């Protein structure tokens, strides 16, 4: 059985600047893989390349063994990649329900769990209560839930989450963390970028630390949590 997601020797550029260099990364099916690193390490660039928003200059990206690189974002979404972008990127003048209706794709694979609109609303009851509300009038936490719900409505096989806890109150961070745990329990494969290290270490099965676009360390969350020097050096945690 191939990995859910596999990147091999991936290079991604912004113009002439190489932001991701020779990246090797795998996400096992049903696991949470945390992609960590300081600001500017190349985490968002990596997720953007997987989702087809940025081209790769070299390397392979496979989803359950099928190549993704060179395909556009819409084709990659249909193939089963769901991206929750950094900063949420919701549409302020659309309602919650409109976001979900536009995003919805019937699953094209043997899904462990099917997310129709009722299914995503069951995960985030706050969204059901706000179906008709304009997304721009919701709180940051509600917008983050909507961004996750919108990605789930595409019925992804692999969910990419870029800093889902950024700028949220602790109570909302806990709700988002519970939702991610529930998705993992439902068998979804998840690549999680998160600056909130306790949260990332709690959710992750395995960690990959990026530094200047290259893998600086990879291993188990417990090993990272118990190595203050490693955390200080690569993550700026003291
Ligand atoms: N649109 C862009 N144009 C030029 N350089 C960029 C752009 N986006 C990111 N970069 C650069 O690429 C590197 C990686 O950025 P990014 O992937 O956003 O890091 P992270 O998500 O880990 O904070 C940084 O040096 C950043 O300045
Ligand atoms: Mg980023």
Short mmCIF file of C-alpha atoms and ligand atoms in Angstrom, two decimals:
data_model
loop_
_atom_site.label_atom_id
_atom_site.label_comp_id
_atom_site.label_asym_id
_atom_site.label_seq_id
_atom_site.Cartn_x
_atom_site.Cartn_y
_atom_site.Cartn_z
CA UNK A 1 0.00 0.00 0.00
CA UNK A 2 1.54 3.34 -1.02
CA UNK A 3 1.73 6.26 1.40
CA UNK A 4 -1.19 8.66 1.36
CA UNK A 5 1.16 11.40 0.25
CA UNK A 6 4.74 11.20 -0.85
CA UNK A 7 7.11 13.98 -1.90
CA UNK A 8 10.44 13.09 -3.38
CA UNK A 9 13.23 15.54 -4.19
CA UNK A 10 10.72 18.40 -4.49
CA UNK A 11 12.09 21.85 -5.34
CA UNK A 12 9.81 24.90 -5.30
CA UNK A 13 10.77 28.44 -6.27
CA UNK A 14 9.30 31.89 -5.81
CA UNK A 15 10.75 33.54 -8.88
CA UNK A 16 14.47 32.89 -8.61
CA UNK A 17 14.34 32.14 -4.89
CA UNK A 18 14.44 28.47 -4.00
CA UNK A 19 12.03 28.16 -1.01
CA UNK A 20 11.89 24.34 -0.83
CA UNK A 21 14.96 22.33 -1.76
CA UNK A 22 15.02 18.60 -2.32
CA UNK A 23 12.17 17.85 0.07
CA UNK A 24 11.48 14.22 1.00
CA UNK A 25 8.24 13.84 2.93
CA UNK A 26 5.72 11.05 3.39
CA UNK A 27 2.34 11.01 5.12
CA UNK A 28 1.10 7.59 6.15
CA UNK A 29 -2.57 6.81 5.61
CA UNK A 30 -4.71 7.71 8.61
CA UNK A 31 -1.88 9.53 10.39
CA UNK A 32 -1.22 13.15 11.30
CA UNK A 33 2.15 14.36 10.01
CA UNK A 34 3.23 17.70 11.49
CA UNK A 35 5.32 19.99 9.31
CA UNK A 36 7.14 22.39 11.62
CA UNK A 37 9.71 25.16 11.37
CA UNK A 38 10.29 28.84 11.93
CA UNK A 39 8.66 31.59 9.89
CA UNK A 40 9.94 31.47 6.33
CA UNK A 41 11.07 27.84 6.57
CA UNK A 42 8.99 26.84 3.55
CA UNK A 43 5.91 25.23 5.12
CA UNK A 44 3.25 27.22 3.24
CA UNK A 45 5.29 26.89 0.04
CA UNK A 46 5.24 23.10 0.49
CA UNK A 47 1.47 22.95 0.99
CA UNK A 48 0.91 25.32 -1.94
CA UNK A 49 2.99 23.07 -4.19
CA UNK A 50 1.09 19.94 -3.11
CA UNK A 51 -2.21 21.70 -3.80
CA UNK A 52 -1.01 22.86 -7.23
CA UNK A 53 -1.09 26.57 -6.40
CA UNK A 54 2.66 26.73 -7.04
CA UNK A 55 4.52 24.70 -9.62
CA UNK A 56 7.44 22.46 -8.72
CA UNK A 57 10.66 22.82 -10.65
CA UNK A 58 11.82 19.31 -9.87
CA UNK A 59 10.64 16.24 -8.00
CA UNK A 60 7.64 13.97 -7.57
CA UNK A 61 4.45 14.38 -5.56
CA UNK A 62 2.27 11.26 -5.33
CA UNK A 63 -1.18 10.84 -3.82
CA UNK A 64 -1.69 7.16 -2.99
CA UNK A 65 0.91 6.38 -5.64
CA UNK A 66 -0.60 8.55 -8.41
CA UNK A 67 1.46 11.55 -9.59
CA UNK A 68 0.08 15.03 -8.87
CA UNK A 69 2.86 17.33 -9.99
CA UNK A 70 2.15 19.33 -13.11
CA UNK A 71 -1.63 19.20 -12.60
CA UNK A 72 -3.66 22.30 -11.81
CA UNK A 73 -5.31 23.07 -8.45
CA UNK A 74 -8.79 21.97 -9.58
CA UNK A 75 -7.53 18.59 -10.83
CA UNK A 76 -5.51 18.11 -7.65
CA UNK A 77 -8.56 18.94 -5.53
CA UNK A 78 -10.59 16.39 -7.52
CA UNK A 79 -7.84 13.83 -7.04
CA UNK A 80 -8.30 14.17 -3.28
CA UNK A 81 -6.19 16.97 -1.80
CA UNK A 82 -8.06 19.38 0.49
CA UNK A 83 -6.24 22.57 1.51
CA UNK A 84 -7.14 24.76 4.47
CA UNK A 85 -5.01 27.78 3.57
CA UNK A 86 -3.11 29.97 6.00
CA UNK A 87 -5.30 32.98 6.82
CA UNK A 88 -8.47 31.00 5.95
CA UNK A 89 -9.25 32.75 2.65
CA UNK A 90 -13.00 32.63 3.08
CA UNK A 91 -15.28 34.83 0.95
CA UNK A 92 -16.75 37.53 3.24
CA UNK A 93 -19.86 38.13 1.13
CA UNK A 94 -20.89 34.48 0.75
CA UNK A 95 -22.89 32.61 3.36
CA UNK A 96 -21.67 29.56 5.21
CA UNK A 97 -23.95 27.33 3.16
CA UNK A 98 -22.81 28.87 -0.14
CA UNK A 99 -19.18 28.11 0.74
CA UNK A 100 -20.06 24.48 1.39
CA UNK A 101 -22.27 24.10 -1.69
CA UNK A 102 -19.59 25.53 -3.99
CA UNK A 103 -16.89 23.32 -2.48
CA UNK A 104 -18.86 20.06 -2.37
CA UNK A 105 -17.49 17.16 -4.43
CA UNK A 106 -18.87 13.65 -4.16
CA UNK A 107 -16.14 11.24 -3.09
CA UNK A 108 -14.45 9.44 -6.01
CA UNK A 109 -12.75 6.83 -3.87
CA UNK A 110 -13.63 4.38 -1.13
CA UNK A 111 -13.99 7.06 1.54
CA UNK A 112 -13.71 6.12 5.18
CA UNK A 113 -16.23 8.84 5.88
CA UNK A 114 -18.31 10.85 3.41
CA UNK A 115 -18.64 14.55 4.08
CA UNK A 116 -21.83 15.90 2.63
CA UNK A 117 -23.09 19.24 3.94
CA UNK A 118 -24.90 17.62 6.87
CA UNK A 119 -21.72 15.70 7.64
CA UNK A 120 -19.50 18.77 7.92
CA UNK A 121 -22.19 20.59 9.91
CA UNK A 122 -22.27 17.65 12.31
CA UNK A 123 -18.55 18.14 12.90
CA UNK A 124 -19.02 21.89 13.43
CA UNK A 125 -22.52 22.50 14.88
CA UNK A 126 -21.74 26.24 15.06
CA UNK A 127 -21.78 26.29 11.28
CA UNK A 128 -25.21 24.71 11.10
CA UNK A 129 -26.56 27.47 13.35
CA UNK A 130 -24.97 30.03 11.02
CA UNK A 131 -25.87 28.52 7.63
CA UNK A 132 -27.37 31.76 6.31
CA UNK A 133 -24.83 34.09 7.88
CA UNK A 134 -22.32 35.95 5.73
CA UNK A 135 -18.89 34.49 6.41
CA UNK A 136 -17.37 37.97 6.78
CA UNK A 137 -19.56 38.67 9.80
CA UNK A 138 -18.38 35.61 11.74
CA UNK A 139 -15.64 35.42 14.37
CA UNK A 140 -12.13 34.29 13.47
CA UNK A 141 -12.77 30.91 15.05
CA UNK A 142 -15.98 30.39 13.11
CA UNK A 143 -14.22 31.41 9.90
CA UNK A 144 -11.49 28.85 10.63
CA UNK A 145 -14.12 26.16 11.16
CA UNK A 146 -15.68 27.17 7.86
CA UNK A 147 -12.30 26.96 6.11
CA UNK A 148 -11.86 23.42 7.43
CA UNK A 149 -15.46 22.50 6.61
CA UNK A 150 -15.07 23.82 3.06
CA UNK A 151 -11.99 21.65 2.52
CA UNK A 152 -13.80 18.63 3.96
CA UNK A 153 -16.76 19.19 1.64
CA UNK A 154 -14.43 18.34 -1.27
CA UNK A 155 -14.17 14.87 0.33
CA UNK A 156 -10.38 14.86 0.37
CA UNK A 157 -8.23 11.80 0.91
CA UNK A 158 -5.48 13.98 2.39
CA UNK A 159 -6.20 17.19 4.31
CA UNK A 160 -3.54 19.93 4.38
CA UNK A 161 -3.96 22.34 7.28
CA UNK A 162 -1.85 25.53 7.30
CA UNK A 163 -1.74 27.05 10.81
CA UNK A 164 -5.36 26.31 11.77
CA UNK A 165 -4.88 27.68 15.31
CA UNK A 166 -3.32 30.99 14.22
CA UNK A 167 -4.89 33.97 15.96
CA UNK A 168 -7.60 31.99 17.76
CA UNK A 169 -8.63 32.20 21.42
CA UNK A 170 -7.64 29.15 23.53
CA UNK A 171 -11.22 27.91 23.77
CA UNK A 172 -11.56 27.93 19.99
CA UNK A 173 -8.14 26.33 19.54
CA UNK A 174 -9.42 23.45 21.69
CA UNK A 175 -12.51 23.08 19.48
CA UNK A 176 -10.42 23.07 16.32
CA UNK A 177 -8.04 20.53 17.90
CA UNK A 178 -10.99 18.28 18.80
CA UNK A 179 -12.20 18.47 15.21
CA UNK A 180 -8.77 17.50 13.88
CA UNK A 181 -8.66 14.58 16.33
CA UNK A 182 -12.10 13.46 15.16
CA UNK A 183 -10.97 13.58 11.52
CA UNK A 184 -7.92 11.52 12.34
CA UNK A 185 -10.12 9.02 14.18
CA UNK A 186 -12.29 8.86 11.06
CA UNK A 187 -9.24 7.71 9.10
CA UNK A 188 -8.34 10.89 7.23
CA UNK A 189 -4.67 11.42 6.42
CA UNK A 190 -3.52 14.86 7.58
CA UNK A 191 -0.52 17.09 6.94
CA UNK A 192 -0.57 19.74 9.66
CA UNK A 193 1.45 22.96 9.71
CA UNK A 194 1.10 24.54 13.14
CA UNK A 195 3.05 27.07 15.18
CA UNK A 196 1.29 26.12 18.40
CA UNK A 197 3.82 23.47 19.32
CA UNK A 198 1.97 21.79 22.21
CA UNK A 199 -1.01 21.40 19.90
CA UNK A 200 1.06 20.06 17.01
CA UNK A 201 2.91 17.61 19.26
CA UNK A 202 -0.34 16.38 20.80
CA UNK A 203 -1.99 15.69 17.43
CA UNK A 204 1.01 14.43 15.45
CA UNK A 205 2.08 10.85 14.88
CA UNK A 206 5.29 12.02 13.30
CA UNK A 207 7.08 15.35 12.86
CA UNK A 208 9.16 16.87 10.10
CA UNK A 209 11.08 20.07 10.85
CA UNK A 210 11.97 22.36 7.96
CA UNK A 211 14.73 24.94 8.03
CA UNK A 212 15.48 27.18 5.04
CA UNK A 213 13.50 24.88 2.77
CA UNK A 214 15.26 21.67 3.79
CA UNK A 215 14.45 18.95 6.29
CA UNK A 216 16.43 19.66 9.45
CA UNK A 217 14.98 16.87 11.59
CA UNK A 218 12.32 14.20 11.50
CA UNK A 219 11.07 11.87 14.19
CA UNK A 220 8.49 11.19 16.86
CA UNK A 221 6.68 14.04 18.69
CA UNK A 222 7.84 12.71 22.08
CA UNK A 223 11.47 12.84 21.02
CA UNK A 224 11.08 16.45 19.86
CA UNK A 225 9.15 17.45 23.00
CA UNK A 226 11.94 16.08 25.21
CA UNK A 227 14.77 17.78 23.37
CA UNK A 228 14.85 21.48 24.36
CA UNK A 229 18.00 22.12 22.32
CA UNK A 230 16.36 20.81 19.17
CA UNK A 231 13.25 22.89 19.75
CA UNK A 232 15.27 26.03 20.53
CA UNK A 233 17.49 25.60 17.50
CA UNK A 234 14.91 24.80 14.84
CA UNK A 235 11.66 26.16 16.24
CA UNK A 236 12.79 29.12 18.34
CA UNK A 237 11.12 27.66 21.44
CA UNK A 238 12.89 28.44 24.74
N1 LIG B 1 4.90 35.03 -2.88
C1 LIG B 1 6.21 34.99 -2.56
N2 LIG B 1 7.13 35.63 -3.30
C2 LIG B 1 8.46 35.57 -3.00
N3 LIG B 1 8.95 34.89 -1.95
C3 LIG B 1 8.08 34.24 -1.17
C4 LIG B 1 6.65 34.24 -1.43
N4 LIG B 1 6.03 33.50 -0.50
C5 LIG B 1 7.02 33.05 0.32
N5 LIG B 1 8.22 33.49 -0.08
C6 LIG B 1 9.53 33.18 0.56
O1 LIG B 1 9.68 31.77 0.58
C7 LIG B 1 10.22 31.34 1.82
C8 LIG B 1 9.28 30.36 2.48
O2 LIG B 1 8.07 31.02 2.83
P1 LIG B 1 6.80 30.24 3.40
O3 LIG B 1 6.65 28.98 2.66
O4 LIG B 1 5.65 31.19 3.43
O5 LIG B 1 7.30 29.91 4.89
P2 LIG B 1 6.49 29.43 6.18
O6 LIG B 1 5.11 29.05 5.77
O7 LIG B 1 7.31 28.27 6.69
O8 LIG B 1 6.52 30.58 7.15
C9 LIG B 1 10.49 32.60 2.62
O9 LIG B 1 11.82 32.97 2.42
C10 LIG B 1 9.54 33.61 2.02
O10 LIG B 1 10.04 34.91 2.15
MG1 LIG B 2 3.27 29.82 6.37
#
